[in-house]
Short mmCIF file of C-alpha atoms and ligand atoms in Angstrom, two decimals:
data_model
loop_
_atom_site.label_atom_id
_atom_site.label_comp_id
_atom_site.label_asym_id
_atom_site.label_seq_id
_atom_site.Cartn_x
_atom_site.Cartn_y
_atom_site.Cartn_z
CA UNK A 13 -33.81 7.96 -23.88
CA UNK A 14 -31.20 9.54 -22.21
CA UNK A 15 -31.42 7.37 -19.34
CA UNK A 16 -30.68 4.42 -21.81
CA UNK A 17 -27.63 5.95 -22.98
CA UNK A 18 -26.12 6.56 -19.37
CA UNK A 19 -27.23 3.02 -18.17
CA UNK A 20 -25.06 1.82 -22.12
CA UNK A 21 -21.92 4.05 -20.67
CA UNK A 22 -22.33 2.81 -17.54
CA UNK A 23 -22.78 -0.82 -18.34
CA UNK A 24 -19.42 -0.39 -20.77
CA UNK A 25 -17.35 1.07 -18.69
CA UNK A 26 -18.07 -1.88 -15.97
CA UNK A 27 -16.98 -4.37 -18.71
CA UNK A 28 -13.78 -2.26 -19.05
CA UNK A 29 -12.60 -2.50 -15.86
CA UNK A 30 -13.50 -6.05 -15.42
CA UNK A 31 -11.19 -6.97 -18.46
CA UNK A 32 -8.34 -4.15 -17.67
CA UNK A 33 -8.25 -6.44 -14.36
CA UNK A 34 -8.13 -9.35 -15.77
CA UNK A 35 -5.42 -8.23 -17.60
CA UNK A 36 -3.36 -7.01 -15.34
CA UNK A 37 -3.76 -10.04 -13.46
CA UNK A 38 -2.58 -12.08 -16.49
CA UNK A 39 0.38 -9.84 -16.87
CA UNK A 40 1.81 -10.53 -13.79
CA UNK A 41 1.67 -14.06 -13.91
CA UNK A 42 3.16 -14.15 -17.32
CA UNK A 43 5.84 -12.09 -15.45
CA UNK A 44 6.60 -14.18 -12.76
CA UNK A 45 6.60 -17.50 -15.02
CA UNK A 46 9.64 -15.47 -16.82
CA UNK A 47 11.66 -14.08 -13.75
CA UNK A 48 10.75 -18.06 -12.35
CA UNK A 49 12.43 -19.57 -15.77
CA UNK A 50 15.52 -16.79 -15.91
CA UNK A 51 16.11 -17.90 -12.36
CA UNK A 52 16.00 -21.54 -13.08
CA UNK A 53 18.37 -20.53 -15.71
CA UNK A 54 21.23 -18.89 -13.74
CA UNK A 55 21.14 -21.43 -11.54
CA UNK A 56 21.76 -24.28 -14.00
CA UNK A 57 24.79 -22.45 -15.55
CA UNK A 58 26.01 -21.99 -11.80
CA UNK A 59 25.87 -25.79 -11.23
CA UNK A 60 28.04 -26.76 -14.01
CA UNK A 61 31.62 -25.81 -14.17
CA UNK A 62 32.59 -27.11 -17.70
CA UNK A 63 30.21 -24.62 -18.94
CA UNK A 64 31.40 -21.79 -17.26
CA UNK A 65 34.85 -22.53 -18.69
CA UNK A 66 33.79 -22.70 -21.99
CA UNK A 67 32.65 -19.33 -23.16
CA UNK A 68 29.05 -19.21 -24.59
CA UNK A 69 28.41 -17.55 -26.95
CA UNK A 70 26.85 -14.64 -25.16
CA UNK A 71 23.66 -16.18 -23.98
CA UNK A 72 24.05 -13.82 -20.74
CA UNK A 73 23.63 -10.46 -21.62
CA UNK A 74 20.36 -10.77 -23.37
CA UNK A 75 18.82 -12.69 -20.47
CA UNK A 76 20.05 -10.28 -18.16
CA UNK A 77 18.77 -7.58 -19.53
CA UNK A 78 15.38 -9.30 -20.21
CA UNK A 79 15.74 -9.85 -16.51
CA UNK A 80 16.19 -7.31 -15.44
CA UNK A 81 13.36 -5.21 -18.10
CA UNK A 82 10.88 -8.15 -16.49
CA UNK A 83 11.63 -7.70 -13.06
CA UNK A 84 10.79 -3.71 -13.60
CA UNK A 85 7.75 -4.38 -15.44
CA UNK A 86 6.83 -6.58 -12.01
CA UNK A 87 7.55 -4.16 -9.33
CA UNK A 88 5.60 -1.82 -11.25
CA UNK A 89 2.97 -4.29 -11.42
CA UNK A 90 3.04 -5.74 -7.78
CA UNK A 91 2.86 -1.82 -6.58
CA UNK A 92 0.43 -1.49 -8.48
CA UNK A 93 -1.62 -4.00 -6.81
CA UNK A 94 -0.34 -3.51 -3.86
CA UNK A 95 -2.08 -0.13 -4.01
CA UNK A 96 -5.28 -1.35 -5.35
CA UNK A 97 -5.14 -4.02 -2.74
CA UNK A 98 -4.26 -1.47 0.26
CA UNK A 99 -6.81 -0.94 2.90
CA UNK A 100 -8.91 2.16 3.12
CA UNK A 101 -8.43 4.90 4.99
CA UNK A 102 -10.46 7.83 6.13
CA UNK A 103 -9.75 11.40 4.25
CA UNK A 104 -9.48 12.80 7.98
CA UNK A 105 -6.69 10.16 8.66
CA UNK A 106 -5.18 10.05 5.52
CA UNK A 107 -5.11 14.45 5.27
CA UNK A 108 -4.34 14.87 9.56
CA UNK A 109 -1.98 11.49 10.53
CA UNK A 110 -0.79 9.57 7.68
CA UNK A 111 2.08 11.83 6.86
CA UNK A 112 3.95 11.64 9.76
CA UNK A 113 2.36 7.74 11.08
CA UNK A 114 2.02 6.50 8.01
CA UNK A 115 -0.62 5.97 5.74
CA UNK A 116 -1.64 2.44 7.54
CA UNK A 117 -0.81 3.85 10.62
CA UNK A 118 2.61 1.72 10.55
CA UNK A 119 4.61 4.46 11.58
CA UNK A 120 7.68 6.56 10.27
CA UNK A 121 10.88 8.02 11.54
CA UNK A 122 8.67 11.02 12.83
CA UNK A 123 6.06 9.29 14.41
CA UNK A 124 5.29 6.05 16.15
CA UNK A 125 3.08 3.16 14.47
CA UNK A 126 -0.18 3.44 15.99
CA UNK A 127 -1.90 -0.18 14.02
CA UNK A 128 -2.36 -2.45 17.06
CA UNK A 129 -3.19 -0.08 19.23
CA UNK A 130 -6.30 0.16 21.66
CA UNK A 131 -9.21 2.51 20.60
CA UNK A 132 -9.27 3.30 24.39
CA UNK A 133 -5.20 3.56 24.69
CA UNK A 134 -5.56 5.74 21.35
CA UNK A 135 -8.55 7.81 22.55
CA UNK A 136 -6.68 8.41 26.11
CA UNK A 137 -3.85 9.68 24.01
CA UNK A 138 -5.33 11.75 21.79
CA UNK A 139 -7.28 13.46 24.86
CA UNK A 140 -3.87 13.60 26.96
CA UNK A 141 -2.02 15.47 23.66
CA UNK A 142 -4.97 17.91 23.69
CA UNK A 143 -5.59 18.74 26.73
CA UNK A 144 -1.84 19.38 27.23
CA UNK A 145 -1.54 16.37 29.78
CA UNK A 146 1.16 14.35 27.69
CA UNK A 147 3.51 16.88 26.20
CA UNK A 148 4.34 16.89 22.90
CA UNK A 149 3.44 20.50 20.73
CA UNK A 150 3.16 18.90 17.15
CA UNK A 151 0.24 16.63 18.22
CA UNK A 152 -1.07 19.40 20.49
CA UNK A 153 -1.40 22.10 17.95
CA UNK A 154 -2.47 18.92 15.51
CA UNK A 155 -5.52 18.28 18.40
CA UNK A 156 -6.70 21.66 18.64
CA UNK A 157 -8.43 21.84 15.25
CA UNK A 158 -10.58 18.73 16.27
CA UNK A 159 -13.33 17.90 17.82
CA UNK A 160 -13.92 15.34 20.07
CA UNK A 161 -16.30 13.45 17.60
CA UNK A 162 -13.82 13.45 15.32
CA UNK A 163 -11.31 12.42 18.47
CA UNK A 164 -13.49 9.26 18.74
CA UNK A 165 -13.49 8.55 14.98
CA UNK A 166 -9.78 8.61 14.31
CA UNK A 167 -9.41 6.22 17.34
CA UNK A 168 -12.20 4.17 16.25
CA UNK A 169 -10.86 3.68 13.06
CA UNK A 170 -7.10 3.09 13.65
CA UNK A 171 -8.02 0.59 16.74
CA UNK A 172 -9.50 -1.65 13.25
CA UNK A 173 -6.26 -0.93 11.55
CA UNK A 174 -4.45 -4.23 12.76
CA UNK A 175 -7.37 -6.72 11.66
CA UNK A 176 -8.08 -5.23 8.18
CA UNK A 177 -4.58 -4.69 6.95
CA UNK A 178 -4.25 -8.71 8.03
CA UNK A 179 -7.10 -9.44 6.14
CA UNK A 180 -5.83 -7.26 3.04
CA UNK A 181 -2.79 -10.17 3.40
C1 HEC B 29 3.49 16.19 12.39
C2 HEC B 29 3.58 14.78 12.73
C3 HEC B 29 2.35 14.12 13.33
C4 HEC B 29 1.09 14.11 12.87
C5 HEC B 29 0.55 14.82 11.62
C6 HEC B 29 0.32 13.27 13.76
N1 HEC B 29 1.11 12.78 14.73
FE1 HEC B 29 0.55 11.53 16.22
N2 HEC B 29 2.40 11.58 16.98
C7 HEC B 29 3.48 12.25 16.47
C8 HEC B 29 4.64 12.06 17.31
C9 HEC B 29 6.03 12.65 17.09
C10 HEC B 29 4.22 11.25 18.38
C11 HEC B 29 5.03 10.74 19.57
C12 HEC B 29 4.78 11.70 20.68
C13 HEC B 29 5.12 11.17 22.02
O1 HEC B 29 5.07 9.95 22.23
O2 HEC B 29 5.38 12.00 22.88
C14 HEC B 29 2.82 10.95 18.14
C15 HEC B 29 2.06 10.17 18.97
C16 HEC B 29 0.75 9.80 18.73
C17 HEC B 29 -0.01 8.88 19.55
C18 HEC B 29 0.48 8.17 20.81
C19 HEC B 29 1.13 6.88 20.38
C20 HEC B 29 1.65 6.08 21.53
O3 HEC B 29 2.27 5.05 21.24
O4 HEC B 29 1.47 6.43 22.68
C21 HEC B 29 -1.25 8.76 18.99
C22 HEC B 29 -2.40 7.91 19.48
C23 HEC B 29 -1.25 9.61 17.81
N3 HEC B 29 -0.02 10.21 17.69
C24 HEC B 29 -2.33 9.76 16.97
C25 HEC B 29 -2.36 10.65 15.90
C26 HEC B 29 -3.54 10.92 15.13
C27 HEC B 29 -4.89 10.27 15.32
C28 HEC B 29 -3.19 11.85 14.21
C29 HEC B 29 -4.09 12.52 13.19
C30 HEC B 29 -5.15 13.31 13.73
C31 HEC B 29 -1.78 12.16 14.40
N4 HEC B 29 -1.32 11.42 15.44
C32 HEC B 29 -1.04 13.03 13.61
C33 HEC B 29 3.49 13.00 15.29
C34 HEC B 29 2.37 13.25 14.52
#
């Protein structure tokens, strides 16, 4: 009985997300079909002179502001799916590297990006750094807490960095 009832749940809540997607998807196309008309638009009354000397009766400030309320609602959107959409990362990489390389490994101003990168030029690096043999103390003391296994992982897993991030294009 019980197991019915989970399997219900279960089986509801995978219909829920399949239609909050779809959704979502809809939203932003409806979105873009706006921002694509209010474009078309402004460029039209750009194009004509006469009607730019005539004063309209105010068509402009409610179309900029719908603009402007559309192209919010589609950042919001496209970040949203952008995150959805972004690759997966490790918790090791994303808790020990991400904040200072990045969490795709692109790189920040603290850090260099590391997606492109060798697993053998990453593993020789990450050896060098703990072992003391390149210099540089924040990815020393970083190094110390981790084990070689876990050396060979990170690089392992950045090294594939370059190919899935293309493929998340
Ligand atoms: C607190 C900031 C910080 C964190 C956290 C950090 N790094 Fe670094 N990392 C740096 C800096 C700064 C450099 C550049 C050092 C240099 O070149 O001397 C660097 C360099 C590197 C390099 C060499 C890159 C190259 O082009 O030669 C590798 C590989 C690397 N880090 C991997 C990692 C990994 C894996 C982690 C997670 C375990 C990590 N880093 C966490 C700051 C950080």
């Amino acid at each position: 009985m019980i197991r019915h009832i989970i399997a219900l749940i279960a089986a509801a809540l995978t219909i829920w997300a399949i239609l909050y997607m779809a959704r979502l998807d809809m939203e932003v196309h409806r979105l873009q079909m706006i921002h694509d008309i209010i474009a078309k638009s402004k460029q039209e009354v750009k194009l004509s002179p006469k009607a730019a000397a005539t004063p309209a009766p105010k068509p402009s400030k409610p179309a900029v502001s719908e603009e402007s309320e559309a192209q919010k609602k589609l950042k919001v959107l496209k970040e949203k799916a952008g995150r959805l959409s972004a690759i997966e990362v490790s918790p090791l990489f994303r808790r020990t590297c991400s904040s200072c390389h990045g969490i795709n490994a692109q790189g920040t101003q603290i850090a260099p990006p590391l997606v492109g990168k060798s697993k053998e030029y990453i593993l020789q690096a990450l050896h060098d750094f703990k072992s003391g043999k390149r210099k540089n103390y924040v990815m020393y003391g970083l190094l110390q807490h981790l084990s070689d296994e876990q050396l060979d992982q990170l690089a392992t897993e950045i090294s594939g960095f370059a190919q899935k991030l293309k493929a998340a294009q």
